[in-house]
Protein backbone atom coordinates (compact mmCIF):
# COMPACT_ATOMS: atom_id res chain seq x y z
CA GLU A 1 -83.36 213.95 -160.45
CA ARG A 2 -80.54 213.60 -162.99
CA ASN A 3 -78.15 212.32 -160.33
CA ARG A 4 -80.76 209.82 -159.21
CA ASP A 5 -81.18 208.52 -162.77
CA GLN A 6 -77.41 208.22 -163.15
CA TRP A 7 -77.18 206.33 -159.86
CA GLN A 8 -79.95 203.93 -160.89
CA HIS A 9 -78.35 203.42 -164.29
CA ALA A 10 -74.96 202.64 -162.68
CA LEU A 11 -76.62 200.28 -160.21
CA HIS A 12 -78.41 198.48 -163.06
CA ARG A 13 -75.14 198.11 -165.00
CA LEU A 14 -73.39 196.74 -161.93
CA SER A 15 -76.22 194.28 -161.27
CA THR A 16 -76.29 193.17 -164.90
CA ARG A 17 -72.53 192.65 -164.90
CA ASN A 18 -72.63 190.65 -161.67
CA GLN A 19 -75.43 188.48 -163.01
CA ALA A 20 -73.42 187.84 -166.19
CA ILE A 21 -70.34 186.89 -164.16
CA LEU A 22 -72.32 184.54 -161.93
CA ALA A 23 -74.02 182.96 -164.93
CA ALA A 24 -70.65 182.36 -166.63
CA VAL A 25 -69.03 180.74 -163.58
CA PRO A 26 -68.94 176.96 -164.10
CA GLU A 27 -69.33 176.26 -160.37
CA ILE A 28 -72.75 175.86 -158.81
CA ILE A 29 -73.64 178.89 -156.68
CA MET A 30 -76.65 178.72 -154.36
CA GLU A 31 -78.15 180.97 -151.70
CA VAL A 32 -80.27 179.77 -148.78
CA ASP A 33 -82.13 181.61 -146.06
CA ASN A 34 -81.96 180.83 -142.36
CA ASP A 35 -84.35 177.93 -142.86
CA LYS A 36 -81.90 176.51 -145.41
CA VAL A 37 -84.40 177.00 -148.21
CA TYR A 38 -82.97 177.91 -151.60
CA THR A 39 -83.73 181.52 -152.52
CA TRP A 40 -81.38 182.02 -155.48
CA ALA A 41 -79.23 179.98 -157.89
CA ASN A 42 -76.92 180.79 -160.76
CA GLN A 43 -77.35 179.07 -164.11
CA ALA A 44 -75.06 176.17 -163.16
CA GLY A 45 -77.18 175.59 -160.05
CA LEU A 46 -80.40 175.63 -162.06
CA ASP A 47 -78.86 173.22 -164.56
CA PHE A 48 -77.87 170.82 -161.78
CA PHE A 49 -80.92 170.90 -159.50
CA GLY A 50 -83.57 171.99 -162.00
CA PRO A 51 -85.52 175.23 -162.44
CA ASP A 52 -87.88 174.35 -159.58
CA VAL A 53 -85.08 174.38 -156.97
CA ILE A 54 -86.04 177.83 -155.66
CA GLY A 55 -88.28 177.45 -152.62
CA LYS A 56 -87.11 173.93 -151.77
CA GLU A 57 -85.09 173.08 -148.67
CA ALA A 58 -81.50 172.03 -149.33
CA ALA A 59 -82.08 168.69 -147.60
CA PHE A 60 -84.65 167.80 -150.27
CA TYR A 61 -81.72 166.98 -152.55
CA PHE A 62 -79.60 165.08 -150.02
CA GLU A 63 -78.77 161.49 -150.86
CA GLY A 64 -78.36 159.21 -147.85
CA GLU A 65 -77.73 160.08 -144.21
CA GLN A 66 -75.27 162.95 -143.82
CA GLU A 67 -74.12 165.59 -141.36
CA THR A 68 -74.12 168.55 -143.75
CA TYR A 69 -76.44 170.65 -141.62
CA SER A 70 -74.39 170.13 -138.46
CA VAL A 71 -71.19 171.04 -140.35
CA VAL A 72 -72.57 174.35 -141.63
CA GLN A 73 -74.55 175.27 -138.49
CA PRO A 74 -71.72 177.50 -137.11
CA LEU A 75 -72.28 179.80 -140.12
CA PHE A 76 -75.90 180.33 -139.11
CA ASP A 77 -74.69 180.97 -135.56
CA GLY A 78 -72.57 183.86 -136.84
CA ALA A 79 -69.19 182.29 -137.67
CA GLU A 80 -67.14 184.26 -140.21
CA ASP A 81 -65.12 181.34 -141.56
CA VAL A 82 -65.64 179.67 -144.91
CA THR A 83 -66.90 176.14 -144.29
CA HIS A 84 -66.00 173.23 -146.55
CA VAL A 85 -68.20 170.16 -146.79
CA GLU A 86 -68.68 167.26 -149.20
CA SER A 87 -72.25 166.13 -149.72
CA TRP A 88 -74.00 163.55 -151.88
CA GLN A 89 -76.78 165.31 -153.79
CA ARG A 90 -79.45 164.28 -156.25
CA ARG A 91 -79.10 165.84 -159.67
CA ARG A 92 -82.17 166.77 -161.71
CA ASP A 93 -81.83 163.55 -163.76
CA GLY A 94 -81.92 161.47 -160.56
CA GLN A 95 -78.19 160.71 -160.56
CA LYS A 96 -76.38 160.68 -157.22
CA ARG A 97 -73.43 163.11 -157.34
CA LEU A 98 -70.79 164.17 -154.84
CA LEU A 99 -70.51 167.95 -154.48
CA ALA A 100 -67.69 169.79 -152.73
CA TRP A 101 -69.19 172.92 -151.14
CA GLN A 102 -67.66 176.14 -149.84
CA CYS A 103 -70.14 178.04 -147.70
CA ARG A 104 -70.16 181.49 -146.13
CA ALA A 105 -72.74 183.28 -144.03
CA LEU A 106 -74.72 186.24 -145.37
CA LYS A 107 -75.46 189.11 -142.96
CA ASP A 108 -77.53 192.25 -143.07
CA GLU A 109 -76.37 195.77 -142.23
CA ASN A 110 -76.85 195.03 -138.53
CA GLY A 111 -74.70 191.93 -138.58
CA ASN A 112 -77.57 189.50 -138.33
CA VAL A 113 -77.25 186.27 -140.30
CA THR A 114 -79.80 186.12 -143.11
CA GLY A 115 -78.64 182.92 -144.78
CA ALA A 116 -75.63 181.51 -146.55
CA LEU A 117 -74.03 181.65 -149.99
CA SER A 118 -72.37 178.47 -151.22
CA SER A 119 -70.42 177.38 -154.27
CA ALA A 120 -70.01 173.74 -155.27
CA ARG A 121 -68.05 171.57 -157.68
CA ASP A 122 -69.06 168.12 -158.84
CA ILE A 123 -66.16 165.91 -157.74
CA THR A 124 -67.78 162.52 -158.38
CA GLU A 125 -65.41 161.44 -161.13
CA SER A 126 -62.27 162.70 -159.42
CA LYS A 127 -63.26 160.96 -156.18
CA GLN A 128 -63.88 157.73 -158.08
CA ALA A 129 -60.48 158.09 -159.78
CA ASP A 130 -58.86 158.50 -156.36
CA GLU A 131 -60.56 155.31 -155.19
CA VAL A 132 -59.30 153.43 -158.26
CA ARG A 133 -55.76 154.70 -157.62
CA ARG A 134 -55.89 153.60 -153.99
CA GLU A 135 -57.16 150.16 -154.97
CA SER A 136 -54.47 149.95 -157.66
CA ASP A 137 -51.76 150.86 -155.14
CA ALA A 138 -53.08 148.26 -152.70
CA ILE A 139 -53.00 145.59 -155.41
CA ALA A 140 -49.48 146.65 -156.44
CA VAL A 141 -48.18 146.41 -152.87
CA THR A 142 -49.85 143.03 -152.49
CA LEU A 143 -48.22 141.79 -155.69
CA LEU A 144 -44.84 143.01 -154.51
CA TYR A 145 -45.30 141.32 -151.15
CA LEU A 146 -46.47 138.04 -152.61
CA ASP A 147 -43.91 138.10 -155.38
CA PRO A 148 -40.55 139.33 -154.00
CA ALA A 149 -38.68 137.14 -156.47
CA GLY A 150 -40.27 138.92 -159.42
CA THR A 151 -41.97 135.96 -161.05
CA ILE A 152 -45.11 137.97 -161.82
CA PRO A 153 -44.49 139.85 -165.10
CA ARG A 154 -43.53 143.48 -164.72
CA THR A 155 -46.25 144.43 -167.20
CA VAL A 156 -48.84 143.15 -164.75
CA LYS A 157 -47.33 145.17 -161.92
CA ARG A 158 -47.16 148.29 -164.11
CA HIS A 159 -50.81 147.85 -164.99
CA TYR A 160 -51.75 148.14 -161.33
CA THR A 161 -49.34 150.97 -160.57
CA GLY A 162 -50.26 153.08 -163.59
CA GLU A 163 -46.54 153.42 -164.50
CA ARG A 164 -46.06 155.49 -161.35
CA ILE A 165 -43.62 152.96 -159.92
CA GLY A 166 -40.54 152.43 -162.10
CA GLU A 167 -38.20 149.47 -162.38
CA GLN A 168 -35.87 150.62 -159.58
CA ALA A 169 -38.75 151.53 -157.32
CA LEU A 170 -40.38 148.17 -157.90
CA SER A 171 -37.24 146.29 -156.93
CA GLY A 172 -36.63 148.64 -154.00
CA VAL A 173 -40.13 148.28 -152.61
CA SER A 174 -39.96 144.55 -153.22
CA GLY A 175 -36.77 144.30 -151.17
CA MET A 176 -38.21 146.46 -148.40
CA LEU A 177 -41.33 144.34 -148.19
CA ALA A 178 -39.24 141.18 -148.18
CA GLU A 179 -37.35 142.52 -145.17
CA LEU A 180 -40.46 143.69 -143.35
CA PHE A 181 -42.52 140.62 -144.19
CA PRO A 182 -40.15 137.71 -144.82
CA PRO A 183 -41.79 134.59 -146.21
CA PRO A 184 -42.51 131.95 -143.57
CA GLU A 185 -39.81 129.41 -142.81
CA PRO A 186 -40.48 126.03 -144.45
CA PRO A 187 -41.52 123.39 -141.91
CA PRO A 188 -38.65 121.14 -140.70
CA ARG A 189 -38.34 117.83 -142.46
CA PRO A 190 -39.44 114.93 -140.28
CA ALA A 191 -36.53 112.94 -138.79
CA GLU A 192 -36.01 109.45 -140.17
CA ALA A 193 -37.31 106.76 -137.85
CA ALA A 194 -34.57 104.93 -135.92
CA PRO A 195 -34.33 101.15 -136.59
CA ARG A 196 -36.08 98.98 -134.03
CA PRO A 197 -33.82 96.96 -131.70
CA GLY A 198 -32.96 93.52 -133.08
CA HIS A 199 -34.13 94.47 -136.53
CA HIS A 200 -31.27 94.63 -139.04
CA HIS A 201 -31.17 95.18 -142.74
CA SER A 202 -28.46 93.65 -144.85
CA ALA A 203 -27.39 94.74 -148.23
CA GLY A 204 -27.62 91.14 -149.44
CA ARG A 205 -30.28 88.50 -149.44
CA SER A 206 -31.74 87.51 -146.09
CA VAL A 207 -30.96 83.97 -144.87
């Protein structure tokens, strides 16, 4: 009886410690069953989806058409790999957020899949920053292409490159673009019309 009490006490301590660790983790951690219904969430998950998330299907929070279920299906078929997927989800305040998930199958003692455990990070801002950087780079390259002579102020170019392209790089890329995409040749000047036969001009007064 004493050993049983000690075992239960140790198990309770381990469970309490694991719960504390999961609650302290800043990432969202969610568990679903084979029907992809949420059965457990850490505190970050409850904060994101709301306290009523348990019992709801994961797709209830999807925003827009997506292939999340097809991406994670191999896990429910028994795959051992960790699956990565990005998914637009609806936060409890109604905001649309992009979550980067890592998912792994859960199995019982007989090896049967019982669900999946997933962790997620909100990458909305970082993804938006990447988009801004790509647009900035595209504008910078366009400026360099359209302005190989350097007439557009460098401060303007630096604004669009975020200081990631220095003076030498700017001139080097400008020269490379000028070679790859030379400006079009100016159209030839029209030839002067030849004088008509029998029609002469004199430098003096006509008589």
